[in-house]
Each structure stands twice: as structure tokens, then as C-alpha cells.
Amino acid sequence: VAERRRARASGDDRPLTAELVVDASLDLLDEVGLEGFSMRALAERLGTYPASLYWHVGDRNELLAATVSRVLAEIAAPPVASGPWQEWLRAVARSYRATLHRHPNVAALVASQLTVSVLSLGLSAAILDVLHAAGFTGDALNHAYNAYVGSVVGWVSVELSANPNEHDPDWQRQFSESLTSLAQDHYPIIAANLDALADRAFALRWHGGSERPLDAAFEAALDVWIDGLAARLPAP
Amino acid sequence: VAERRRARASGDDRPLTAELVVDASLDLLDEVGLEGFSMRALAERLGTYPASLYWHVGDRNELLAATVSRVLAEIAAPPVASGPWQEWLRAVARSYRATLHRHPNVAALVASQLTVSVLSLGLSAAILDVLHAAGFTGDALNHAYNAYVGSVVGWVSVELSANPNEHDPDWQRQFSESLTSLAQDHYPIIAANLDALADRAFALRWHGGSERPLDAAFEAALDVWIDGLAARLPAP
DNA sequence: ACCTGAACACCGTTCAAGT
DNA sequence: ACCTGAACACCGTTCAAGT
């Protein structure tokens, strides 16, 4: 109680605002993950009481949505006019991925909240502008946009999925050994490509994407998406 | 307490097994979502005590992982030899999506747990076999597999993201009206394609994918992925 | 308008004790 | 081997009361 006031006084004594709460929320999420994230821990870190948070940012779900929005606001998009549409979409996808790698614990939240606008409307509009300039309209525009956004956001969420046993060396050894022996006994294609697949292919890895980023695989996926979109471009 | 014994006796009085717990866990998840899912509620539904669950399935995280695995075991894959690789990959992707639409609340869990093998190793091996037969090897095989799996799993998770305010008519009206007016004032491309985009494009919709499935958009995305993979196939 | 302090109705997990 | 009952250390959220 008294310690809280001290903690708060030791920083500067600004009054609480929604912005400060969201900032602290992101810090806490980065440090302890969704697992360890609680309104009470956040209040303590801010030197206030849990109930104070509710006045500024609503309940836990609203706060998490605001925190996701804050992260996605960090995405840097080049000006819409610059260069061919393929390169613009590549640049935005890379910027999105870099932003999420800076805050890996929010990746799981983004995918589950992309119904409504946690992505800024400006960014959605820019993507739609670029696709429209490339030649997509109407339903084709909607489908190209959903294919691009869903693929990029979804793929990065899958990449950044975490493994709770990641840092247990026994678990790692056991998983990799059983993968090797199962492959040798039953799955010859996996066995023949084990170096390329083990700890690198989705569902066959034991490190999460934050510990072991899949840079080359992302660039390859980006090629797939862009080439696939180009193939669906209506004839001019 | 006595009610619990009654509840349990009213069904047949089979002893608890891990399988029964996972089955009940999936039922509970389907009914109340991750939000409402608790070890205590699950125990009550099974007519036991929370501590009993720990003996059979470990802690909450292990149980959720097992539940996800159970769902993904429902995926039906055609025999590997049948037809061209493009159609096989389409069929598996559709089966994956159909399975998740039967259990929309697990979609958020899949993406966040795809580090290790919640997907059955057999399914991963089948996908790798088909891509290998199509002509991918080594790193190219890994990249094609990750592009395909990451896109399909990720896209469907994004599609199935839920909106907590989905059933609040006031919220819906307000969201759709503000989208319309913002588009008219600042985003002409969105305004010109509003019918195709409103409540259909990611981040511009107010219904989740469970209420409003995006069938046509998924088929279009599937075309993008398959065409993009074909474009990256090494020359034979 | 903003914050405090306490309270309510929950959680996940552990553990000694039972059978 | 499996289950019970109780306990521990937490949660999110509400609300009357303060300033």
C-alpha cells in the first residue's frame, strides 16, 4: 500500500491516463506473456489499484485489444505511390513481421482479434489502394486483400507460436530423437530431408519462432503469395 | 458433492480415462469457448473433482494441447497417390477448414500451438510426400510445406477470430456506420467497393468467421497459394 | 473526474488422506 | 492405481466511499 505510493512517487507523479496504461500493458505483455499478464500485476507496476485501471481502459479484453492496436500502429508502410505493387506488398509484410517479432507475445492475440479494426483503417485502406491500382476491383479486390492479409497475419502467428517446453533440454532431445526414429521407420521423405525439416518445419520443430525465426521460409512464402496474386490479376 | 455422484451415476459409471476427459474438454470448449473453459467446470461436468483430472491428463495446458490434437485428428486426407498434387492440397485444406469450422473455438489455440506436433505426424508426412512428388526437395520442400501449412492454418485462424460485441445490434450499427462515413470522407477506394468489403474484409467486418464464413474468399486464397507454389516449382 | 479499499465469486494446482 | 476434500495463492470485476 505505502510501497505502492512510493513506487509511483519514485517515477514522476503524472496522473494515470489510458495511454500510460496501454504502454505499461505492452511492457508487461512483452515481459511475462499472456500467461503471466494480470490486471493486478499491471496495477502494481503502475503504482495504483486494479480498480483504477477500469476507469481508464475498461476491462481486460478491451485493454488487450487496445494493446494489440498499439503494436500494430508501429507498422511502417512506404508511401502508396512508390514502385510496383509487388514490392510495396512485400515491404508491408516484412514490416508487419518485424513489428510482431519485436512483440512476439501479442502474435497470438492479433489473429484472434482480426474481426474488427485492430489494424488501423489507414493501413487497410493503403493495402486496398495498392491492390486496386494493380487491377483488382469488387469481389476480386476483397479476395486479394483477404488472401494477402490473412496469409501474412496468419503465417506470422503460426511462426511465433511458442513451445512451453522450449527450454527443457531433456524434452528437446527426446522430441528430436523420437522424430528421427519415427521418420526412419515410417516416413522416408521426412528422413531423407531431415536436415531441412527438423526444428524448421511447422509441427516438426521444438523451438518457437521467437527463438528461431524462419526468415528464409517467410521470404519464400512471400513469393508464393505475390506470385499467386499476380496469377489472379484480371487481364488488363 | 452428493449431486456429483448422482450426476456421474446417472450416466454409465465408467471409470475416468484420459480419453473421456479430452472428449468432455472438447465438448466444453465448443459450448463455452476458451473464456469459459475451466478445470473446475470440466470436473463438474464429469462428476468428479478437479484434482482427479490432473491424474489423467496433466495440467490445463497439456489438456488443451491434447484437445487440439483430438480435433486435428478429424481431418480427412485423401490417399496420397490420388490425382494431381494441386487437387490433393486443395482437398486437405478444405478438410482442415471444415474441421475447424466444426470447432471454431479451437482455431485460436491451433495457431498458437503449432510449434510441436499437435498436427499428426502422419498428416505432415503426407503433405511432404505430395510436395516431394510434385518436385520439391531440401530447403525448397521445407519452404513449400511451411508456406502451405502456415497459410492454411493461419488464414483459417484469422477467419475464425471472434468479435465479443458480435451480438450487440447497437455496436454493429455504430461500427458499420462509422466505417461508411470514414470511407466516404477519407478512403475513396473503400467507399467505391463498400458492398464487397463491409463485413467481408478482415478488420472491416463485425461478424466472426463462425457466424459469417468466408467461403468464396477461402477458395480464392487457395488459388493464390496453389498458383504461387506452382510458380516456385523447380524446372523438371 | 478520478482513486481507494474492500468485497464477491471465481480460478489452477498441490497434497495429505483415503480406498 | 485412482479419487477425495481441503487448502493455498492467486484471479477479474464491482461498488460504496473517499477526494
PDB file of N, CA and C in Angstrom, chain A residues 101 158-164 166-167 199 205-214, chain B residues 114-116:
ATOM      1  N   HIS A 101       7.721  -9.538 -34.389  1.00  0.00           N
ATOM      2  CA  HIS A 101       8.897 -10.169 -33.762  1.00  0.00           C
ATOM      3  C   HIS A 101       9.435  -9.322 -32.618  1.00  0.00           C
ATOM      4  N   VAL A 158       1.493 -18.299 -36.727  1.00  0.00           N
ATOM      5  CA  VAL A 158       1.938 -19.688 -36.655  1.00  0.00           C
ATOM      6  C   VAL A 158       3.447 -19.727 -36.382  1.00  0.00           C
ATOM      7  N   GLU A 159       4.198 -18.895 -37.091  1.00  0.00           N
ATOM      8  CA  GLU A 159       5.647 -18.858 -36.858  1.00  0.00           C
ATOM      9  C   GLU A 159       5.957 -18.565 -35.394  1.00  0.00           C
ATOM     10  N   LEU A 160       5.237 -17.611 -34.820  1.00  0.00           N
ATOM     11  CA  LEU A 160       5.568 -17.159 -33.461  1.00  0.00           C
ATOM     12  C   LEU A 160       4.904 -17.984 -32.365  1.00  0.00           C
ATOM     13  N   SER A 161       4.275 -19.069 -32.724  1.00  0.00           N
ATOM     14  CA  SER A 161       3.713 -19.919 -31.676  1.00  0.00           C
ATOM     15  C   SER A 161       4.833 -20.410 -30.777  1.00  0.00           C
ATOM     16  N   ALA A 162       4.514 -20.519 -29.502  1.00  0.00           N
ATOM     17  CA  ALA A 162       5.549 -20.843 -28.519  1.00  0.00           C
ATOM     18  C   ALA A 162       5.421 -22.280 -28.054  1.00  0.00           C
ATOM     19  N   ASN A 163       6.502 -22.835 -27.613  1.00  0.00           N
ATOM     20  CA  ASN A 163       6.508 -24.167 -27.031  1.00  0.00           C
ATOM     21  C   ASN A 163       6.880 -24.043 -25.557  1.00  0.00           C
ATOM     22  N   PRO A 164       5.964 -24.396 -24.670  1.00  0.00           N
ATOM     23  CA  PRO A 164       6.232 -24.243 -23.222  1.00  0.00           C
ATOM     24  C   PRO A 164       7.461 -25.036 -22.750  1.00  0.00           C
ATOM     25  N   GLU A 166      10.176 -25.386 -24.421  1.00  0.00           N
ATOM     26  CA  GLU A 166      11.280 -24.938 -25.267  1.00  0.00           C
ATOM     27  C   GLU A 166      12.644 -24.997 -24.574  1.00  0.00           C
ATOM     28  N   HIS A 167      12.662 -24.675 -23.297  1.00  0.00           N
ATOM     29  CA  HIS A 167      13.959 -24.549 -22.618  1.00  0.00           C
ATOM     30  C   HIS A 167      14.312 -25.752 -21.755  1.00  0.00           C
ATOM     31  N   ASP A 199      13.210 -29.101 -36.664  1.00  0.00           N
ATOM     32  CA  ASP A 199      13.259 -27.801 -35.982  1.00  0.00           C
ATOM     33  C   ASP A 199      13.075 -26.616 -36.933  1.00  0.00           C
ATOM     34  N   ARG A 205       9.053 -28.810 -35.308  1.00  0.00           N
ATOM     35  CA  ARG A 205      10.114 -28.040 -34.644  1.00  0.00           C
ATOM     36  C   ARG A 205       9.847 -27.995 -33.161  1.00  0.00           C
ATOM     37  N   TRP A 206      10.882 -27.750 -32.408  1.00  0.00           N
ATOM     38  CA  TRP A 206      10.724 -27.683 -30.960  1.00  0.00           C
ATOM     39  C   TRP A 206      11.091 -26.311 -30.394  1.00  0.00           C
ATOM     40  N   HIS A 207      11.541 -25.410 -31.275  1.00  0.00           N
ATOM     41  CA  HIS A 207      11.709 -24.020 -30.849  1.00  0.00           C
ATOM     42  C   HIS A 207      10.608 -23.160 -31.467  1.00  0.00           C
ATOM     43  N   GLY A 208      10.127 -22.193 -30.716  1.00  0.00           N
ATOM     44  CA  GLY A 208       9.177 -21.235 -31.255  1.00  0.00           C
ATOM     45  C   GLY A 208       9.875 -20.254 -32.187  1.00  0.00           C
ATOM     46  N   GLY A 209       9.075 -19.499 -32.929  1.00  0.00           N
ATOM     47  CA  GLY A 209       9.606 -18.591 -33.931  1.00  0.00           C
ATOM     48  C   GLY A 209      10.332 -17.392 -33.353  1.00  0.00           C
ATOM     49  N   SER A 210      10.132 -17.138 -32.091  1.00  0.00           N
ATOM     50  CA  SER A 210      10.827 -16.018 -31.481  1.00  0.00           C
ATOM     51  C   SER A 210      12.294 -16.397 -31.227  1.00  0.00           C
ATOM     52  N   GLU A 211      12.497 -17.632 -30.773  1.00  0.00           N
ATOM     53  CA  GLU A 211      13.854 -18.148 -30.558  1.00  0.00           C
ATOM     54  C   GLU A 211      14.551 -18.464 -31.886  1.00  0.00           C
ATOM     55  N   ARG A 212      13.805 -19.028 -32.807  1.00  0.00           N
ATOM     56  CA  ARG A 212      14.353 -19.444 -34.106  1.00  0.00           C
ATOM     57  C   ARG A 212      13.506 -18.872 -35.232  1.00  0.00           C
ATOM     58  N   PRO A 213      13.777 -17.634 -35.631  1.00  0.00           N
ATOM     59  CA  PRO A 213      12.987 -17.020 -36.706  1.00  0.00           C
ATOM     60  C   PRO A 213      13.158 -17.798 -38.004  1.00  0.00           C
ATOM     61  N   LEU A 214      12.095 -17.854 -38.790  1.00  0.00           N
ATOM     62  CA  LEU A 214      12.135 -18.598 -40.058  1.00  0.00           C
ATOM     63  C   LEU A 214      12.211 -17.606 -41.216  1.00  0.00           C
TER      64      LEU A 214
ATOM     65  N   LEU B 114       1.365 -24.479 -32.834  1.00  0.00           N
ATOM     66  CA  LEU B 114       1.862 -25.272 -33.953  1.00  0.00           C
ATOM     67  C   LEU B 114       3.390 -25.367 -33.991  1.00  0.00           C
ATOM     68  N   THR B 115       4.027 -25.104 -32.886  1.00  0.00           N
ATOM     69  CA  THR B 115       5.459 -25.374 -32.831  1.00  0.00           C
ATOM     70  C   THR B 115       5.671 -26.871 -32.943  1.00  0.00           C
ATOM     71  N   VAL B 116       5.131 -27.589 -31.989  1.00  0.00           N
ATOM     72  CA  VAL B 116       5.327 -29.025 -31.944  1.00  0.00           C
ATOM     73  C   VAL B 116       4.094 -29.740 -32.462  1.00  0.00           C
TER      74      VAL B 116
END
